[in-house]
XYZ file of C-alpha atoms in Angstrom:
245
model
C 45.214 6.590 -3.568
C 44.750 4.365 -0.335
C 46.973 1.592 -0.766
C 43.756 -1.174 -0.379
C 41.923 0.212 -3.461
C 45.111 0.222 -5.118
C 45.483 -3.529 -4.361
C 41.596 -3.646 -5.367
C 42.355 -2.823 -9.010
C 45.316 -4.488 -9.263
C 47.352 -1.022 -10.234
C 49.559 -1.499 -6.924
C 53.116 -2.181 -8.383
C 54.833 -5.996 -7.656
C 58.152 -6.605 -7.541
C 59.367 -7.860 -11.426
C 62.341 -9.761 -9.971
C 63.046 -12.743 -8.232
C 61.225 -15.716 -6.802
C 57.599 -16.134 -7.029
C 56.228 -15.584 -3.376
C 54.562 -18.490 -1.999
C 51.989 -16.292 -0.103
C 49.772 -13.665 -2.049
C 47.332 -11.017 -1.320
C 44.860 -13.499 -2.470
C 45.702 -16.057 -0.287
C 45.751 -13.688 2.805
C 42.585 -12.362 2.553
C 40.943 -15.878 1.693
C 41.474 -16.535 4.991
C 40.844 -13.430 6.955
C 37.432 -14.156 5.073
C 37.224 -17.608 5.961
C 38.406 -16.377 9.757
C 35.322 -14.078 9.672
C 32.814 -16.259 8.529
C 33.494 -19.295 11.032
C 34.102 -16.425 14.105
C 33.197 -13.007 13.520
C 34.988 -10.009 12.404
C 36.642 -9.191 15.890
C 38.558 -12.952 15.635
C 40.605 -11.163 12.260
C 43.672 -9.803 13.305
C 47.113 -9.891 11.763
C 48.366 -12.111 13.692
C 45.294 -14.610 14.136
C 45.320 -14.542 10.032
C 49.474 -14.949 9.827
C 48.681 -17.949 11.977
C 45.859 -19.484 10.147
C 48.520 -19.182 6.764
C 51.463 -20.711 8.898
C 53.454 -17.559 8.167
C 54.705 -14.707 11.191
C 52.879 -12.245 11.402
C 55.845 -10.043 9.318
C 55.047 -11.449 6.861
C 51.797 -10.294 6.105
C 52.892 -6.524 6.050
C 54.597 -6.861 2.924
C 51.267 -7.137 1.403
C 48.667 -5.454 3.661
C 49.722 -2.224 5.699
C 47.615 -2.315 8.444
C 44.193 -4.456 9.239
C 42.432 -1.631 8.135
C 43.279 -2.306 4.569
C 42.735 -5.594 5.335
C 39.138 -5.025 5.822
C 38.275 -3.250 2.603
C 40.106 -6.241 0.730
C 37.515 -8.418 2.824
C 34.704 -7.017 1.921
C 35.253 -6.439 -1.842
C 36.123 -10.181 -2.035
C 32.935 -10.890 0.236
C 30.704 -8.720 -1.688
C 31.360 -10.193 -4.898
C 29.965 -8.640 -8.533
C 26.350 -8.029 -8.566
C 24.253 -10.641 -10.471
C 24.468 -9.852 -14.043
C 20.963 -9.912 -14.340
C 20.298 -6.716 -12.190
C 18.266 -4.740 -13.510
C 15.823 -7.344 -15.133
C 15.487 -7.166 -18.624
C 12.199 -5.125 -19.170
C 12.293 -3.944 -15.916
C 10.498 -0.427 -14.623
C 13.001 1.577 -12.599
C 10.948 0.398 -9.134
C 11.396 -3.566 -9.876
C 14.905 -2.862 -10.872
C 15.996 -0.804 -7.611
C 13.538 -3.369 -5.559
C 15.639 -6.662 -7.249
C 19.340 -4.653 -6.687
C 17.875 -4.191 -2.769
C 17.060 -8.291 -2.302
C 20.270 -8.906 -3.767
C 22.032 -6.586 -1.904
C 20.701 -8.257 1.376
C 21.657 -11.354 0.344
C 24.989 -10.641 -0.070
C 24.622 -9.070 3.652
C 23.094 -12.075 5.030
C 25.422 -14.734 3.633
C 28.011 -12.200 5.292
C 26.979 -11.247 8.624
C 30.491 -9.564 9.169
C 30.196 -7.409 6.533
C 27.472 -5.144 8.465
C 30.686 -5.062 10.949
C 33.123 -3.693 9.090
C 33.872 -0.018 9.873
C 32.903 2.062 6.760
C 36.164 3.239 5.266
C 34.820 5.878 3.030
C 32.519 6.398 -0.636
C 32.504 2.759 -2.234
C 35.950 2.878 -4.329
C 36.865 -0.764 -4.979
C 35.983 -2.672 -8.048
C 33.324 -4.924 -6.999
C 31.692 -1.314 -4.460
C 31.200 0.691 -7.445
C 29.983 -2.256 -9.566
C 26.893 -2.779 -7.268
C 26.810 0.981 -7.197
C 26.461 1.230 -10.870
C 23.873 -1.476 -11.248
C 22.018 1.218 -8.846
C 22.669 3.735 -10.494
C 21.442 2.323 -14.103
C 18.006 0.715 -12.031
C 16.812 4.617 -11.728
C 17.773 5.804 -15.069
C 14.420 6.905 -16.872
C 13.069 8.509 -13.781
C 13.893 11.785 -15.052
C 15.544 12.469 -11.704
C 18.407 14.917 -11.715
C 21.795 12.995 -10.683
C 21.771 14.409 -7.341
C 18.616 12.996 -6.551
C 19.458 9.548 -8.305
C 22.820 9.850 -6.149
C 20.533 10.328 -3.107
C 17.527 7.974 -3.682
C 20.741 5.374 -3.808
C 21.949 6.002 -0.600
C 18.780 5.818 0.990
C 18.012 2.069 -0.043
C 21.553 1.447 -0.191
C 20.947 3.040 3.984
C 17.606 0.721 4.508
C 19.142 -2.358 3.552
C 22.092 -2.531 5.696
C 19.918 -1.094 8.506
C 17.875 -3.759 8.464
C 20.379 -6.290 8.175
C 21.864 -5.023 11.219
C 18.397 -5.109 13.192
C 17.380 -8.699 11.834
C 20.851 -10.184 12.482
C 21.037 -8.773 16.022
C 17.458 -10.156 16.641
C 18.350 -12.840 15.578
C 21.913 -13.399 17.630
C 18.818 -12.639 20.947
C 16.582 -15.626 19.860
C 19.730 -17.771 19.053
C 21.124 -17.167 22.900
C 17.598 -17.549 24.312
C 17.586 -21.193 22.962
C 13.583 -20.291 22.149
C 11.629 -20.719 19.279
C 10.992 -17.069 18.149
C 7.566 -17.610 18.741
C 8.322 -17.852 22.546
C 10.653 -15.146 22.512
C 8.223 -12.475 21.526
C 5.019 -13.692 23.882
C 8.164 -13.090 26.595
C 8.469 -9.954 25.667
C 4.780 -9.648 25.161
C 4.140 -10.530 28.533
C 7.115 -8.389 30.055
C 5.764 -4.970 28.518
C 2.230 -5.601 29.517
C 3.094 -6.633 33.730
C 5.449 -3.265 33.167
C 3.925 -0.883 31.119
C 1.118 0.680 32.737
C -2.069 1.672 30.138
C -2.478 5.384 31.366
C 1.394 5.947 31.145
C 1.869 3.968 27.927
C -1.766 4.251 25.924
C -0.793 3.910 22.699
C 1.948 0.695 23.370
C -1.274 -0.678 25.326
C -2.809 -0.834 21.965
C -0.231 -2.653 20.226
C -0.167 -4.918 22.578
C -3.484 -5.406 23.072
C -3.844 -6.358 19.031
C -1.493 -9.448 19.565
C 0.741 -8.004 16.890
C 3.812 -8.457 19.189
C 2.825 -12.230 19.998
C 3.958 -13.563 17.279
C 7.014 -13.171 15.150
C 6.930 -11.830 11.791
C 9.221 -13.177 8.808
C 12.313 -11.079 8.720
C 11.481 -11.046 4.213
C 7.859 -9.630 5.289
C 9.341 -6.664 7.488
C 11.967 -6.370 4.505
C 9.689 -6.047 1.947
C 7.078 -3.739 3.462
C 9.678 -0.822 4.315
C 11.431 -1.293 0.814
C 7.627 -0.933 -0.417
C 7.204 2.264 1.390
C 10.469 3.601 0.251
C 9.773 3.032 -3.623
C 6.386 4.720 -2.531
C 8.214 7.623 -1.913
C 10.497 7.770 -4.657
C 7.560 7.286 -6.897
C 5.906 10.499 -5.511
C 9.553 12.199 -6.550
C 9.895 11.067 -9.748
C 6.124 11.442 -10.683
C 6.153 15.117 -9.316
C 9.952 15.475 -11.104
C 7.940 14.595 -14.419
C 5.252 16.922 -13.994
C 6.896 19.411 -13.141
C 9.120 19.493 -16.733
C-alpha cells in the first residue's frame, strides 16, 4: 500500500515509545496547504514547507517520503468530505449527479492548486472515495450496469475538472491583462476578425459576425450548459438501458 494512503487512513504504524513529537503529519501538510493556497503548487517543496514549520528539512522525511506523498496528503485534506447532503433527499438520479458536479467544482475553485496536482492514481484516500461514493449512490436507480455507472462517473467526474482548468486559466489571462473581461474578449474579437480572412475561415466568420465572442459569458452559464448536455446523454443511456430489460 503506498505509504500516503496509508497515512490517509491512519493504518501507518507510530512509534509507541518515547516523547510526543512536536511536529505531526498534520501540522506538515497544514502548511504545504496553506503554502499552496497563498503561492501555487510549484512554491511546495520540502524544503520551502520545513522552512515555513521552522524545522530542517530532515525533519520532514520522518513523516512524508518524498513530495509526492506529500501531494496526495494535500489534496485529501483540501478536498474535504462531500456535503452530507449530496444526493438531495428526494432527489432523481440527474439532480443528484448535477448537485455532486457543483459541489465538486467548488471544492476545485476554492482550490485552484488542486487542478495542479499530478494525478497519482484511482482515488484511494478517505475523503477520494467518499466523494466517489456520493457518485456512485447519485446514479443508483438508473438501472445502469456498474460498468456503465463506473463510467458515466468518470465522465462528469472528467468535465468538471476540465473545466476548472479552462475557466481558471482564462481567468489567470484576464487577471494579467489588467482588463475588464468585457474588454478582453472585444480584443480578441477584433484580433480574429483583422486576421481571419472570411473565405479561409467561413464558419469562424459567422461566430464572429453574431457578436457571441464580444462579450464574456459567466463561467456558471458555460458550466451548467455542458453538465446539461452531459445528463442529456446519460438520460438517453439509462432510458434505452430500461427499455431494453
Amino acid at each position: 500500500m503506498p505509504p500516503a494512503v496509508e497515512a490517509a487512513w491512519g493504518v501507518r504504524e507510530r512509534p509507541s515509545k518515547g516523547p510526543r513529537p512536536s511536529l505531526t503529519l498534520d501540522r506538515i501538510v497544514g502548511a504545504a496547504v496553506s503554502l499552496a493556497s497563498t503561492e501555487g503548487l510549484d512554491a511546495v517543496s520540502m524544503g520551502r514547507v520545513a522552512k515555513e514549520l521552522g524545522v530542517s528539512t530532515m525533519s520532514l522525511y520522518r513523516y512524508v517520503s518524498a513530495k509526492s506523498e506529500l501531494y496526495v496528503l494535500m489534496q485529501e485534506a483540501a478536498t474535504g468530505a462531500p456535503p452530507e447532503h449530496l444526493p438531495p433527499p428526494g432527489a432523481d438520479w440527474r439532480e443528484a449527479l448535477a448537485a455532486w458536479a457543483w459541489a465538486m467544482r467548488e471544492v476545485y475553485h476554492r482550490n485552484l492548486w488542486l487542478l495542479r496536482v499530478p494525478v497519482a492514481g484511482p482515488p484511494a484516500t478517505p475523503n477520494m472515495v467518499a466523494w466517489w461514493e456520493k457518485a456512485l449512490v447519485a446514479l443508483e436507480g438508473t438501472g445502469l450496469d456498474e460498468g456503465a455507472v463506473l463510467s458515466v462517473t468518470l465522465l462528469v467526474a472528467g468535465y468538471v475538472k476540465n473545466e476548472a482548468v479552462l475557466t481558471a486559466d482564462l481567468a489567470a489571462v484576464v487577471a494579467a491583462s489588467d482588463d475588464p473581461p468585457e474588454q478582453v474578449m472585444a480584443r480578441y474579437a477584433r484580433t480574429l476578425r483583422r486576421l481571419a480572412a472570411p473565405e479561409e475561415y467561413p464558419a469562424v466568420t459567422r461566430i464572429l459576425d453574431s457578436g457571441v465572442l464580444d462579450v464574456a459569458d459567466e463561467p456558471e452559464d458555460e458550466f451548467r450548459f455542458g453538465l446539461d448536455r452531459i445528463l442529456d446523454g446519460v438520460a438517453v443511456l439509462v432510458a434505452g438501458r430500461g427499455a431494453g430489460s
